[in-house]
Short mmCIF file of C-alpha atoms in Angstrom, two decimals:
data_model
loop_
_atom_site.label_atom_id
_atom_site.label_comp_id
_atom_site.label_asym_id
_atom_site.label_seq_id
_atom_site.Cartn_x
_atom_site.Cartn_y
_atom_site.Cartn_z
CA UNK A 1 64.60 -136.14 14.92
CA UNK A 2 64.32 -132.35 14.71
CA UNK A 3 60.93 -130.95 13.71
CA UNK A 4 62.00 -128.34 11.14
CA UNK A 5 58.48 -127.34 10.12
CA UNK A 6 57.38 -123.70 10.05
CA UNK A 7 54.12 -123.08 11.89
CA UNK A 8 51.92 -120.02 12.37
CA UNK A 9 49.87 -121.35 15.31
CA UNK A 10 47.68 -118.27 15.61
CA UNK A 11 46.74 -118.48 11.92
CA UNK A 12 46.42 -122.26 11.69
CA UNK A 13 49.16 -122.54 9.04
CA UNK A 14 51.89 -125.19 8.85
CA UNK A 15 54.66 -125.62 6.26
CA UNK A 16 56.70 -128.82 6.01
CA UNK A 17 59.47 -128.62 3.41
CA UNK A 18 63.22 -128.86 3.22
CA UNK A 19 65.39 -125.79 2.57
CA UNK A 20 66.98 -127.91 -0.18
CA UNK A 21 64.88 -127.97 -3.35
CA UNK A 22 66.86 -130.68 -5.16
CA UNK A 23 70.38 -131.93 -5.92
CA UNK A 24 72.35 -131.95 -9.17
CA UNK A 25 75.40 -134.24 -9.24
CA UNK A 26 75.56 -134.10 -5.45
CA UNK A 27 75.32 -130.30 -5.36
CA UNK A 28 72.46 -128.99 -3.23
CA UNK A 29 70.21 -126.39 -4.81
CA UNK A 30 68.39 -124.51 -2.07
CA UNK A 31 65.04 -122.76 -2.24
CA UNK A 32 66.85 -119.62 -1.06
CA UNK A 33 68.83 -119.40 -4.30
CA UNK A 34 65.81 -120.20 -6.46
CA UNK A 35 63.71 -117.51 -4.77
CA UNK A 36 66.50 -114.94 -5.05
CA UNK A 37 66.82 -115.77 -8.77
CA UNK A 38 63.05 -115.33 -9.25
CA UNK A 39 63.21 -111.98 -7.45
CA UNK A 40 66.12 -110.88 -9.63
CA UNK A 41 64.30 -111.86 -12.84
CA UNK A 42 61.05 -110.14 -11.83
CA UNK A 43 62.94 -107.05 -10.76
CA UNK A 44 64.88 -106.90 -14.01
CA UNK A 45 61.70 -107.22 -16.08
CA UNK A 46 60.03 -104.42 -14.12
CA UNK A 47 63.05 -102.13 -14.47
CA UNK A 48 63.14 -102.90 -18.19
CA UNK A 49 59.49 -101.87 -18.46
CA UNK A 50 60.17 -98.49 -16.85
CA UNK A 51 63.36 -98.06 -18.87
CA UNK A 52 61.36 -98.32 -22.11
CA UNK A 53 58.93 -95.68 -20.80
CA UNK A 54 61.93 -93.40 -20.21
CA UNK A 55 63.46 -94.15 -23.64
CA UNK A 56 66.38 -95.97 -22.06
CA UNK A 57 67.86 -98.85 -24.04
CA UNK A 58 67.08 -102.03 -22.00
CA UNK A 59 70.47 -103.42 -23.05
CA UNK A 60 72.05 -100.84 -20.75
CA UNK A 61 70.21 -102.40 -17.80
CA UNK A 62 71.28 -105.86 -18.94
CA UNK A 63 74.93 -104.76 -19.07
CA UNK A 64 74.66 -103.26 -15.59
CA UNK A 65 72.90 -106.36 -14.23
CA UNK A 66 75.62 -108.66 -15.58
CA UNK A 67 78.37 -106.53 -14.05
CA UNK A 68 76.61 -105.53 -10.84
CA UNK A 69 75.37 -108.98 -9.78
CA UNK A 70 78.77 -110.51 -8.88
CA UNK A 71 79.93 -107.21 -7.40
CA UNK A 72 76.79 -107.01 -5.24
CA UNK A 73 77.35 -110.56 -3.98
CA UNK A 74 80.98 -109.79 -3.08
CA UNK A 75 79.99 -106.59 -1.26
CA UNK A 76 77.11 -108.34 0.50
CA UNK A 77 79.51 -110.98 1.81
CA UNK A 78 82.22 -108.46 2.69
CA UNK A 79 79.72 -106.34 4.62
CA UNK A 80 78.64 -109.37 6.65
CA UNK A 81 82.21 -110.52 7.30
CA UNK A 82 83.46 -107.08 8.36
CA UNK A 83 80.74 -106.61 10.95
CA UNK A 84 80.76 -110.23 12.12
CA UNK A 85 84.46 -111.05 11.89
CA UNK A 86 84.62 -113.02 15.15
CA UNK A 87 82.70 -115.79 13.40
CA UNK A 88 85.61 -116.26 10.96
CA UNK A 89 88.67 -115.67 13.17
CA UNK A 90 89.26 -119.39 13.72
CA UNK A 91 88.83 -120.30 10.07
CA UNK A 92 89.66 -117.49 7.66
CA UNK A 93 88.98 -119.61 4.59
CA UNK A 94 85.34 -119.95 5.68
CA UNK A 95 84.96 -116.34 4.55
CA UNK A 96 84.67 -117.74 1.03
CA UNK A 97 82.09 -120.39 2.00
CA UNK A 98 79.18 -118.18 0.98
CA UNK A 99 76.93 -121.20 0.44
CA UNK A 100 76.85 -121.60 4.21
CA UNK A 101 75.05 -118.26 4.50
CA UNK A 102 76.01 -114.80 5.64
CA UNK A 103 75.26 -111.93 3.28
CA UNK A 104 73.73 -108.50 3.89
CA UNK A 105 71.39 -106.54 1.61
CA UNK A 106 72.95 -103.17 2.45
CA UNK A 107 76.32 -104.49 1.33
CA UNK A 108 74.78 -105.64 -1.94
CA UNK A 109 73.12 -102.24 -2.36
CA UNK A 110 76.41 -100.38 -1.83
CA UNK A 111 78.19 -102.59 -4.35
CA UNK A 112 75.43 -102.35 -6.96
CA UNK A 113 75.18 -98.56 -6.73
CA UNK A 114 78.97 -98.13 -6.84
CA UNK A 115 79.41 -100.26 -9.96
CA UNK A 116 76.40 -98.58 -11.61
CA UNK A 117 77.96 -95.17 -10.98
CA UNK A 118 81.28 -96.30 -12.48
CA UNK A 119 79.51 -97.79 -15.51
CA UNK A 120 77.50 -94.62 -16.09
CA UNK A 121 80.62 -92.46 -15.79
CA UNK A 122 82.48 -94.56 -18.35
CA UNK A 123 79.53 -94.69 -20.76
CA UNK A 124 78.60 -91.03 -20.12
CA UNK A 125 75.05 -91.98 -19.09
CA UNK A 126 72.91 -90.09 -16.56
CA UNK A 127 73.46 -92.05 -13.33
CA UNK A 128 70.33 -90.79 -11.59
CA UNK A 129 68.13 -91.54 -14.59
CA UNK A 130 69.32 -95.16 -14.60
CA UNK A 131 68.83 -95.45 -10.84
CA UNK A 132 65.31 -94.06 -11.07
CA UNK A 133 64.23 -97.00 -13.21
CA UNK A 134 66.49 -99.53 -11.51
CA UNK A 135 65.15 -99.07 -7.98
CA UNK A 136 61.67 -100.23 -9.04
CA UNK A 137 63.10 -103.63 -9.87
CA UNK A 138 65.45 -103.56 -6.89
CA UNK A 139 62.72 -103.12 -4.28
CA UNK A 140 60.50 -105.73 -5.96
CA UNK A 141 63.43 -108.16 -5.98
CA UNK A 142 63.97 -107.47 -2.28
CA UNK A 143 60.29 -108.11 -1.52
CA UNK A 144 60.38 -111.47 -3.27
CA UNK A 145 63.87 -112.37 -2.07
CA UNK A 146 62.89 -112.11 1.60
CA UNK A 147 60.92 -115.33 1.14
CA UNK A 148 64.30 -117.00 0.68
CA UNK A 149 64.88 -116.21 4.36
CA UNK A 150 61.58 -117.94 5.11
CA UNK A 151 62.76 -121.07 3.29
CA UNK A 152 66.09 -120.94 5.15
CA UNK A 153 64.44 -120.45 8.57
CA UNK A 154 66.45 -117.28 9.16
CA UNK A 155 66.14 -113.50 9.59
CA UNK A 156 63.46 -113.92 12.25
CA UNK A 157 62.88 -111.76 15.32
CA UNK A 158 62.59 -112.03 19.06
CA UNK A 159 60.10 -114.28 20.77
CA UNK A 160 56.50 -113.05 20.84
CA UNK A 161 52.95 -114.23 21.50
CA UNK A 162 51.30 -112.11 18.80
CA UNK A 163 48.56 -113.84 16.75
CA UNK A 164 50.76 -113.91 13.63
CA UNK A 165 53.82 -115.32 15.46
CA UNK A 166 55.97 -117.88 13.66
CA UNK A 167 57.07 -121.10 15.36
CA UNK A 168 60.35 -122.63 14.21
CA UNK A 169 63.16 -124.79 15.52
CA UNK A 170 66.05 -122.64 16.75
CA UNK A 171 69.42 -124.35 16.56
CA UNK A 172 70.86 -121.71 18.88
CA UNK A 173 68.21 -122.35 21.55
CA UNK A 174 68.00 -126.08 20.82
CA UNK A 175 64.21 -126.01 20.83
CA UNK A 176 61.17 -124.70 18.99
CA UNK A 177 60.42 -121.04 19.67
CA UNK A 178 57.70 -118.57 18.63
CA UNK A 179 59.09 -115.41 17.08
CA UNK A 180 58.33 -112.29 15.04
CA UNK A 181 58.30 -113.24 11.31
CA UNK A 182 60.50 -110.27 10.45
CA UNK A 183 61.16 -111.65 6.97
CA UNK A 184 57.41 -111.21 6.35
CA UNK A 185 57.36 -107.70 7.82
CA UNK A 186 60.10 -106.59 5.46
CA UNK A 187 58.63 -108.36 2.44
CA UNK A 188 55.27 -106.65 2.96
CA UNK A 189 56.97 -103.30 3.54
CA UNK A 190 59.04 -103.71 0.39
CA UNK A 191 55.93 -104.51 -1.67
CA UNK A 192 54.31 -101.36 -0.26
CA UNK A 193 57.40 -99.28 -1.13
CA UNK A 194 57.30 -100.77 -4.65
CA UNK A 195 53.74 -99.48 -5.10
CA UNK A 196 54.55 -96.11 -3.52
CA UNK A 197 57.49 -95.56 -5.87
CA UNK A 198 55.25 -96.20 -8.87
CA UNK A 199 52.76 -93.66 -7.48
CA UNK A 200 55.50 -91.11 -6.78
CA UNK A 201 56.71 -91.22 -10.38
CA UNK A 202 53.74 -88.96 -11.17
CA UNK A 203 55.31 -86.27 -9.00
CA UNK A 204 58.90 -86.68 -10.14
CA UNK A 205 60.53 -83.26 -10.61
CA UNK A 206 64.06 -84.25 -11.52
CA UNK A 207 66.27 -87.29 -12.15
CA UNK A 208 67.20 -88.88 -8.84
CA UNK A 209 63.88 -88.30 -7.10
CA UNK A 210 62.82 -91.96 -7.22
CA UNK A 211 66.23 -93.06 -5.95
CA UNK A 212 65.87 -90.59 -3.09
CA UNK A 213 62.39 -91.83 -2.25
CA UNK A 214 63.67 -95.42 -2.33
CA UNK A 215 66.43 -94.61 0.16
CA UNK A 216 63.97 -92.89 2.50
CA UNK A 217 61.07 -95.35 2.32
CA UNK A 218 62.98 -98.63 2.35
CA UNK A 219 65.34 -97.50 5.11
CA UNK A 220 62.51 -96.12 7.24
CA UNK A 221 60.87 -99.53 7.36
CA UNK A 222 64.16 -101.36 7.76
CA UNK A 223 65.10 -99.20 10.76
CA UNK A 224 62.05 -100.28 12.76
CA UNK A 225 62.00 -103.90 11.55
CA UNK A 226 65.68 -104.30 12.40
CA UNK A 227 64.88 -103.48 16.04
CA UNK A 228 62.83 -106.70 16.19
CA UNK A 229 65.46 -108.98 14.67
CA UNK A 230 67.51 -111.33 16.81
CA UNK A 231 70.43 -111.70 14.38
CA UNK A 232 71.50 -108.10 13.81
CA UNK A 233 75.11 -107.25 13.02
CA UNK A 234 76.36 -104.98 15.79
CA UNK A 235 78.89 -102.22 16.45
CA UNK A 236 79.01 -102.12 20.22
CA UNK A 237 75.43 -101.58 21.36
CA UNK A 238 74.27 -100.29 17.98
CA UNK A 239 72.73 -102.27 15.13
CA UNK A 240 74.71 -101.75 11.94
CA UNK A 241 71.65 -101.84 9.69
CA UNK A 242 69.92 -99.15 11.74
CA UNK A 243 72.97 -96.90 11.45
CA UNK A 244 73.10 -97.46 7.68
CA UNK A 245 69.32 -96.93 7.46
CA UNK A 246 69.65 -93.51 9.09
CA UNK A 247 72.48 -92.58 6.71
CA UNK A 248 70.38 -93.69 3.72
CA UNK A 249 67.42 -91.62 4.93
CA UNK A 250 69.71 -88.58 5.20
CA UNK A 251 71.15 -89.18 1.71
CA UNK A 252 67.71 -89.78 0.22
CA UNK A 253 66.30 -86.65 1.85
CA UNK A 254 69.25 -84.61 0.58
CA UNK A 255 68.60 -85.79 -2.99
CA UNK A 256 64.87 -85.03 -2.84
CA UNK A 257 65.33 -81.63 -1.15
CA UNK A 258 68.10 -80.64 -3.55
CA UNK A 259 65.93 -81.57 -6.53
CA UNK A 260 62.98 -79.65 -5.10
CA UNK A 261 65.07 -76.53 -4.69
CA UNK A 262 66.27 -76.80 -8.28
CA UNK A 263 62.65 -77.16 -9.36
CA UNK A 264 61.44 -74.10 -7.44
CA UNK A 265 64.41 -72.04 -8.65
CA UNK A 266 63.11 -72.48 -12.21
CA UNK A 267 59.60 -71.24 -11.41
#
Protein backbone atom coordinates (compact mmCIF):
# COMPACT_ATOMS: atom_id res chain seq x y z
CA UNK A 1 0.00 0.00 0.00
CA UNK A 2 1.33 3.44 -0.96
CA UNK A 3 2.19 5.79 1.90
CA UNK A 4 0.58 9.01 0.64
CA UNK A 5 1.32 11.05 3.77
CA UNK A 6 3.01 14.46 3.57
CA UNK A 7 5.97 14.81 5.93
CA UNK A 8 8.29 17.67 6.80
CA UNK A 9 11.04 15.58 8.44
CA UNK A 10 13.22 18.56 9.34
CA UNK A 11 10.31 20.25 11.12
CA UNK A 12 8.82 17.15 12.74
CA UNK A 13 5.47 17.57 10.93
CA UNK A 14 3.35 14.82 9.36
CA UNK A 15 0.00 15.07 7.57
CA UNK A 16 -2.14 12.01 6.83
CA UNK A 17 -5.26 12.82 4.84
CA UNK A 18 -6.84 11.95 1.53
CA UNK A 19 -7.02 14.47 -1.32
CA UNK A 20 -10.72 13.58 -1.44
CA UNK A 21 -12.73 15.40 1.22
CA UNK A 22 -16.00 13.49 0.74
CA UNK A 23 -18.36 12.05 -1.88
CA UNK A 24 -21.84 13.13 -2.94
CA UNK A 25 -23.84 10.56 -4.93
CA UNK A 26 -20.59 8.92 -6.00
CA UNK A 27 -19.00 12.21 -7.07
CA UNK A 28 -15.68 12.94 -5.38
CA UNK A 29 -15.27 16.37 -3.84
CA UNK A 30 -11.58 17.11 -3.43
CA UNK A 31 -9.90 19.37 -0.91
CA UNK A 32 -8.35 21.18 -3.89
CA UNK A 33 -11.74 22.46 -5.03
CA UNK A 34 -12.83 23.36 -1.50
CA UNK A 35 -9.64 25.34 -0.86
CA UNK A 36 -9.90 27.14 -4.21
CA UNK A 37 -13.51 28.06 -3.37
CA UNK A 38 -12.44 29.42 0.04
CA UNK A 39 -9.69 31.46 -1.63
CA UNK A 40 -12.18 32.82 -4.16
CA UNK A 41 -14.66 33.81 -1.44
CA UNK A 42 -12.01 35.49 0.74
CA UNK A 43 -10.61 37.30 -2.28
CA UNK A 44 -14.02 38.53 -3.34
CA UNK A 45 -14.80 39.84 0.14
CA UNK A 46 -11.49 41.70 0.28
CA UNK A 47 -11.99 43.24 -3.16
CA UNK A 48 -15.50 44.26 -2.13
CA UNK A 49 -14.06 46.01 0.93
CA UNK A 50 -11.66 48.06 -1.19
CA UNK A 51 -14.36 48.72 -3.79
CA UNK A 52 -16.53 50.38 -1.13
CA UNK A 53 -13.57 52.55 -0.09
CA UNK A 54 -13.27 53.65 -3.73
CA UNK A 55 -17.03 54.27 -4.09
CA UNK A 56 -17.38 51.38 -6.51
CA UNK A 57 -20.68 49.50 -6.45
CA UNK A 58 -19.84 45.96 -5.15
CA UNK A 59 -22.45 44.57 -7.54
CA UNK A 60 -20.07 45.43 -10.37
CA UNK A 61 -17.47 43.09 -8.86
CA UNK A 62 -20.13 40.41 -8.41
CA UNK A 63 -21.11 40.69 -12.08
CA UNK A 64 -17.47 40.45 -13.14
CA UNK A 65 -16.84 37.49 -10.81
CA UNK A 66 -19.81 35.57 -12.21
CA UNK A 67 -18.68 36.17 -15.79
CA UNK A 68 -14.93 35.91 -15.25
CA UNK A 69 -14.87 32.68 -13.22
CA UNK A 70 -15.87 30.27 -16.02
CA UNK A 71 -13.77 32.21 -18.53
CA UNK A 72 -10.74 32.02 -16.22
CA UNK A 73 -11.18 28.26 -15.84
CA UNK A 74 -11.40 27.79 -19.62
CA UNK A 75 -8.29 29.92 -20.20
CA UNK A 76 -6.41 28.18 -17.39
CA UNK A 77 -7.12 24.81 -19.00
CA UNK A 78 -6.39 26.05 -22.53
CA UNK A 79 -3.05 27.49 -21.39
CA UNK A 80 -2.06 24.16 -19.86
CA UNK A 81 -3.19 22.14 -22.88
CA UNK A 82 -1.44 24.39 -25.42
CA UNK A 83 1.92 24.15 -23.69
CA UNK A 84 1.56 20.47 -22.77
CA UNK A 85 -0.25 19.13 -25.83
CA UNK A 86 1.76 15.89 -26.07
CA UNK A 87 -0.09 14.69 -22.98
CA UNK A 88 -3.39 14.82 -24.92
CA UNK A 89 -2.35 13.70 -28.43
CA UNK A 90 -3.47 10.11 -27.85
CA UNK A 91 -6.80 11.08 -26.31
CA UNK A 92 -8.11 14.46 -27.46
CA UNK A 93 -11.29 14.16 -25.42
CA UNK A 94 -9.20 14.10 -22.23
CA UNK A 95 -8.69 17.82 -22.83
CA UNK A 96 -12.13 18.28 -21.29
CA UNK A 97 -11.37 16.06 -18.26
CA UNK A 98 -10.41 19.02 -16.11
CA UNK A 99 -11.21 17.10 -12.91
CA UNK A 100 -8.08 15.04 -13.58
CA UNK A 101 -5.96 18.16 -13.11
CA UNK A 102 -4.03 20.45 -15.41
CA UNK A 103 -4.72 24.17 -15.14
CA UNK A 104 -2.38 27.17 -15.03
CA UNK A 105 -2.77 30.37 -13.02
CA UNK A 106 -1.35 32.59 -15.76
CA UNK A 107 -3.99 31.28 -18.15
CA UNK A 108 -6.68 32.10 -15.60
CA UNK A 109 -5.19 35.57 -15.12
CA UNK A 110 -5.20 36.28 -18.87
CA UNK A 111 -8.81 35.16 -19.17
CA UNK A 112 -9.99 37.12 -16.13
CA UNK A 113 -8.29 40.35 -17.23
CA UNK A 114 -9.56 40.01 -20.80
CA UNK A 115 -13.20 39.51 -19.78
CA UNK A 116 -12.92 42.32 -17.21
CA UNK A 117 -11.65 44.67 -19.92
CA UNK A 118 -14.53 43.71 -22.23
CA UNK A 119 -17.07 44.17 -19.42
CA UNK A 120 -15.67 47.58 -18.50
CA UNK A 121 -15.72 48.69 -22.14
CA UNK A 122 -19.35 47.68 -22.56
CA UNK A 123 -20.43 49.26 -19.26
CA UNK A 124 -18.18 52.32 -19.77
CA UNK A 125 -16.40 51.74 -16.45
CA UNK A 126 -12.77 52.64 -15.71
CA UNK A 127 -10.93 49.35 -16.31
CA UNK A 128 -7.86 50.27 -14.26
CA UNK A 129 -9.94 51.44 -11.31
CA UNK A 130 -11.71 48.07 -11.19
CA UNK A 131 -8.42 46.19 -11.51
CA UNK A 132 -6.86 48.21 -8.70
CA UNK A 133 -9.42 46.86 -6.24
CA UNK A 134 -9.70 43.44 -7.86
CA UNK A 135 -6.03 42.49 -7.60
CA UNK A 136 -6.14 42.67 -3.79
CA UNK A 137 -8.63 39.82 -3.77
CA UNK A 138 -6.87 38.05 -6.62
CA UNK A 139 -3.50 37.77 -4.88
CA UNK A 140 -5.13 36.73 -1.59
CA UNK A 141 -7.09 34.05 -3.45
CA UNK A 142 -3.85 32.84 -5.03
CA UNK A 143 -2.13 32.67 -1.63
CA UNK A 144 -4.93 30.55 -0.18
CA UNK A 145 -5.46 28.52 -3.35
CA UNK A 146 -1.87 27.26 -3.39
CA UNK A 147 -2.77 25.08 -0.41
CA UNK A 148 -4.97 23.17 -2.83
CA UNK A 149 -1.72 22.05 -4.47
CA UNK A 150 -0.56 20.86 -1.05
CA UNK A 151 -3.71 18.76 -0.66
CA UNK A 152 -3.24 17.34 -4.18
CA UNK A 153 0.46 16.53 -3.62
CA UNK A 154 1.44 18.60 -6.66
CA UNK A 155 3.32 21.74 -7.73
CA UNK A 156 6.40 20.70 -5.76
CA UNK A 157 10.04 21.27 -6.65
CA UNK A 158 13.25 19.39 -7.16
CA UNK A 159 14.76 17.15 -4.53
CA UNK A 160 16.55 18.91 -1.66
CA UNK A 161 17.92 18.29 1.82
CA UNK A 162 16.98 21.70 3.25
CA UNK A 163 15.54 21.69 6.80
CA UNK A 164 12.06 22.62 5.53
CA UNK A 165 12.02 19.94 2.78
CA UNK A 166 8.77 18.12 2.09
CA UNK A 167 8.64 14.34 1.77
CA UNK A 168 5.92 12.88 -0.45
CA UNK A 169 5.26 9.85 -2.61
CA UNK A 170 6.09 10.56 -6.24
CA UNK A 171 4.10 8.49 -8.71
CA UNK A 172 6.57 9.43 -11.45
CA UNK A 173 9.56 8.17 -9.43
CA UNK A 174 7.61 5.33 -7.82
CA UNK A 175 8.99 6.14 -4.38
CA UNK A 176 8.97 8.73 -1.62
CA UNK A 177 11.18 11.74 -2.31
CA UNK A 178 12.17 14.90 -0.41
CA UNK A 179 11.53 18.07 -2.38
CA UNK A 180 11.21 21.85 -2.26
CA UNK A 181 7.66 22.75 -1.05
CA UNK A 182 7.26 25.27 -3.85
CA UNK A 183 3.53 25.54 -3.19
CA UNK A 184 4.48 26.96 0.23
CA UNK A 185 7.06 29.33 -1.23
CA UNK A 186 4.49 30.83 -3.56
CA UNK A 187 1.75 30.97 -0.94
CA UNK A 188 4.02 32.89 1.44
CA UNK A 189 5.17 35.18 -1.37
CA UNK A 190 1.58 35.86 -2.39
CA UNK A 191 0.61 36.74 1.19
CA UNK A 192 3.57 39.14 1.29
CA UNK A 193 2.51 40.72 -2.02
CA UNK A 194 -1.03 41.06 -0.62
CA UNK A 195 0.32 43.10 2.30
CA UNK A 196 2.64 45.13 0.08
CA UNK A 197 -0.20 46.10 -2.26
CA UNK A 198 -2.22 47.37 0.70
CA UNK A 199 0.79 49.42 1.81
CA UNK A 200 1.38 50.76 -1.71
CA UNK A 201 -2.18 52.08 -1.95
CA UNK A 202 -0.97 54.99 0.19
CA UNK A 203 1.35 56.01 -2.64
CA UNK A 204 -1.05 55.47 -5.52
CA UNK A 205 -0.76 58.30 -8.05
CA UNK A 206 -3.15 57.16 -10.74
CA UNK A 207 -5.60 54.38 -11.59
CA UNK A 208 -3.68 51.29 -12.67
CA UNK A 209 -0.80 51.66 -10.24
CA UNK A 210 -1.90 48.77 -8.02
CA UNK A 211 -2.42 46.54 -11.06
CA UNK A 212 1.08 47.44 -12.22
CA UNK A 213 2.57 46.68 -8.81
CA UNK A 214 0.71 43.35 -8.77
CA UNK A 215 2.18 42.36 -12.14
CA UNK A 216 5.69 43.27 -10.99
CA UNK A 217 5.65 41.80 -7.49
CA UNK A 218 3.78 38.57 -8.14
CA UNK A 219 5.73 37.80 -11.31
CA UNK A 220 9.07 38.60 -9.68
CA UNK A 221 8.48 35.92 -7.06
CA UNK A 222 6.98 33.49 -9.55
CA UNK A 223 10.03 33.79 -11.82
CA UNK A 224 12.42 32.55 -9.14
CA UNK A 225 10.05 29.98 -7.60
CA UNK A 226 9.33 28.51 -11.03
CA UNK A 227 13.04 27.71 -11.41
CA UNK A 228 12.70 25.26 -8.50
CA UNK A 229 9.61 23.46 -9.79
CA UNK A 230 9.85 20.03 -11.37
CA UNK A 231 6.60 20.24 -13.36
CA UNK A 232 7.07 23.41 -15.40
CA UNK A 233 5.44 23.78 -18.81
CA UNK A 234 8.23 24.22 -21.34
CA UNK A 235 8.93 25.80 -24.73
CA UNK A 236 12.16 24.13 -25.75
CA UNK A 237 14.60 24.80 -22.92
CA UNK A 238 12.59 27.70 -21.50
CA UNK A 239 9.95 27.59 -18.78
CA UNK A 240 6.70 29.11 -20.03
CA UNK A 241 5.82 30.68 -16.68
CA UNK A 242 9.19 32.42 -16.48
CA UNK A 243 8.70 33.89 -19.95
CA UNK A 244 5.22 35.11 -19.01
CA UNK A 245 6.55 36.42 -15.68
CA UNK A 246 9.12 38.57 -17.49
CA UNK A 247 6.42 39.89 -19.85
CA UNK A 248 4.19 40.73 -16.87
CA UNK A 249 7.04 42.56 -15.14
CA UNK A 250 7.59 44.61 -18.30
CA UNK A 251 3.87 45.40 -18.61
CA UNK A 252 3.58 46.26 -14.92
CA UNK A 253 6.64 48.50 -15.06
CA UNK A 254 5.28 50.26 -18.14
CA UNK A 255 2.00 51.00 -16.34
CA UNK A 256 3.72 52.34 -13.21
CA UNK A 257 6.28 54.42 -15.15
CA UNK A 258 3.61 55.82 -17.47
CA UNK A 259 1.47 56.82 -14.49
CA UNK A 260 4.45 58.41 -12.76
CA UNK A 261 5.24 60.51 -15.80
CA UNK A 262 1.63 61.68 -15.99
CA UNK A 263 1.85 62.59 -12.31
CA UNK A 264 5.06 64.60 -12.67
CA UNK A 265 3.74 66.34 -15.78
CA UNK A 266 0.98 67.85 -13.64
CA UNK A 267 3.37 69.27 -11.03
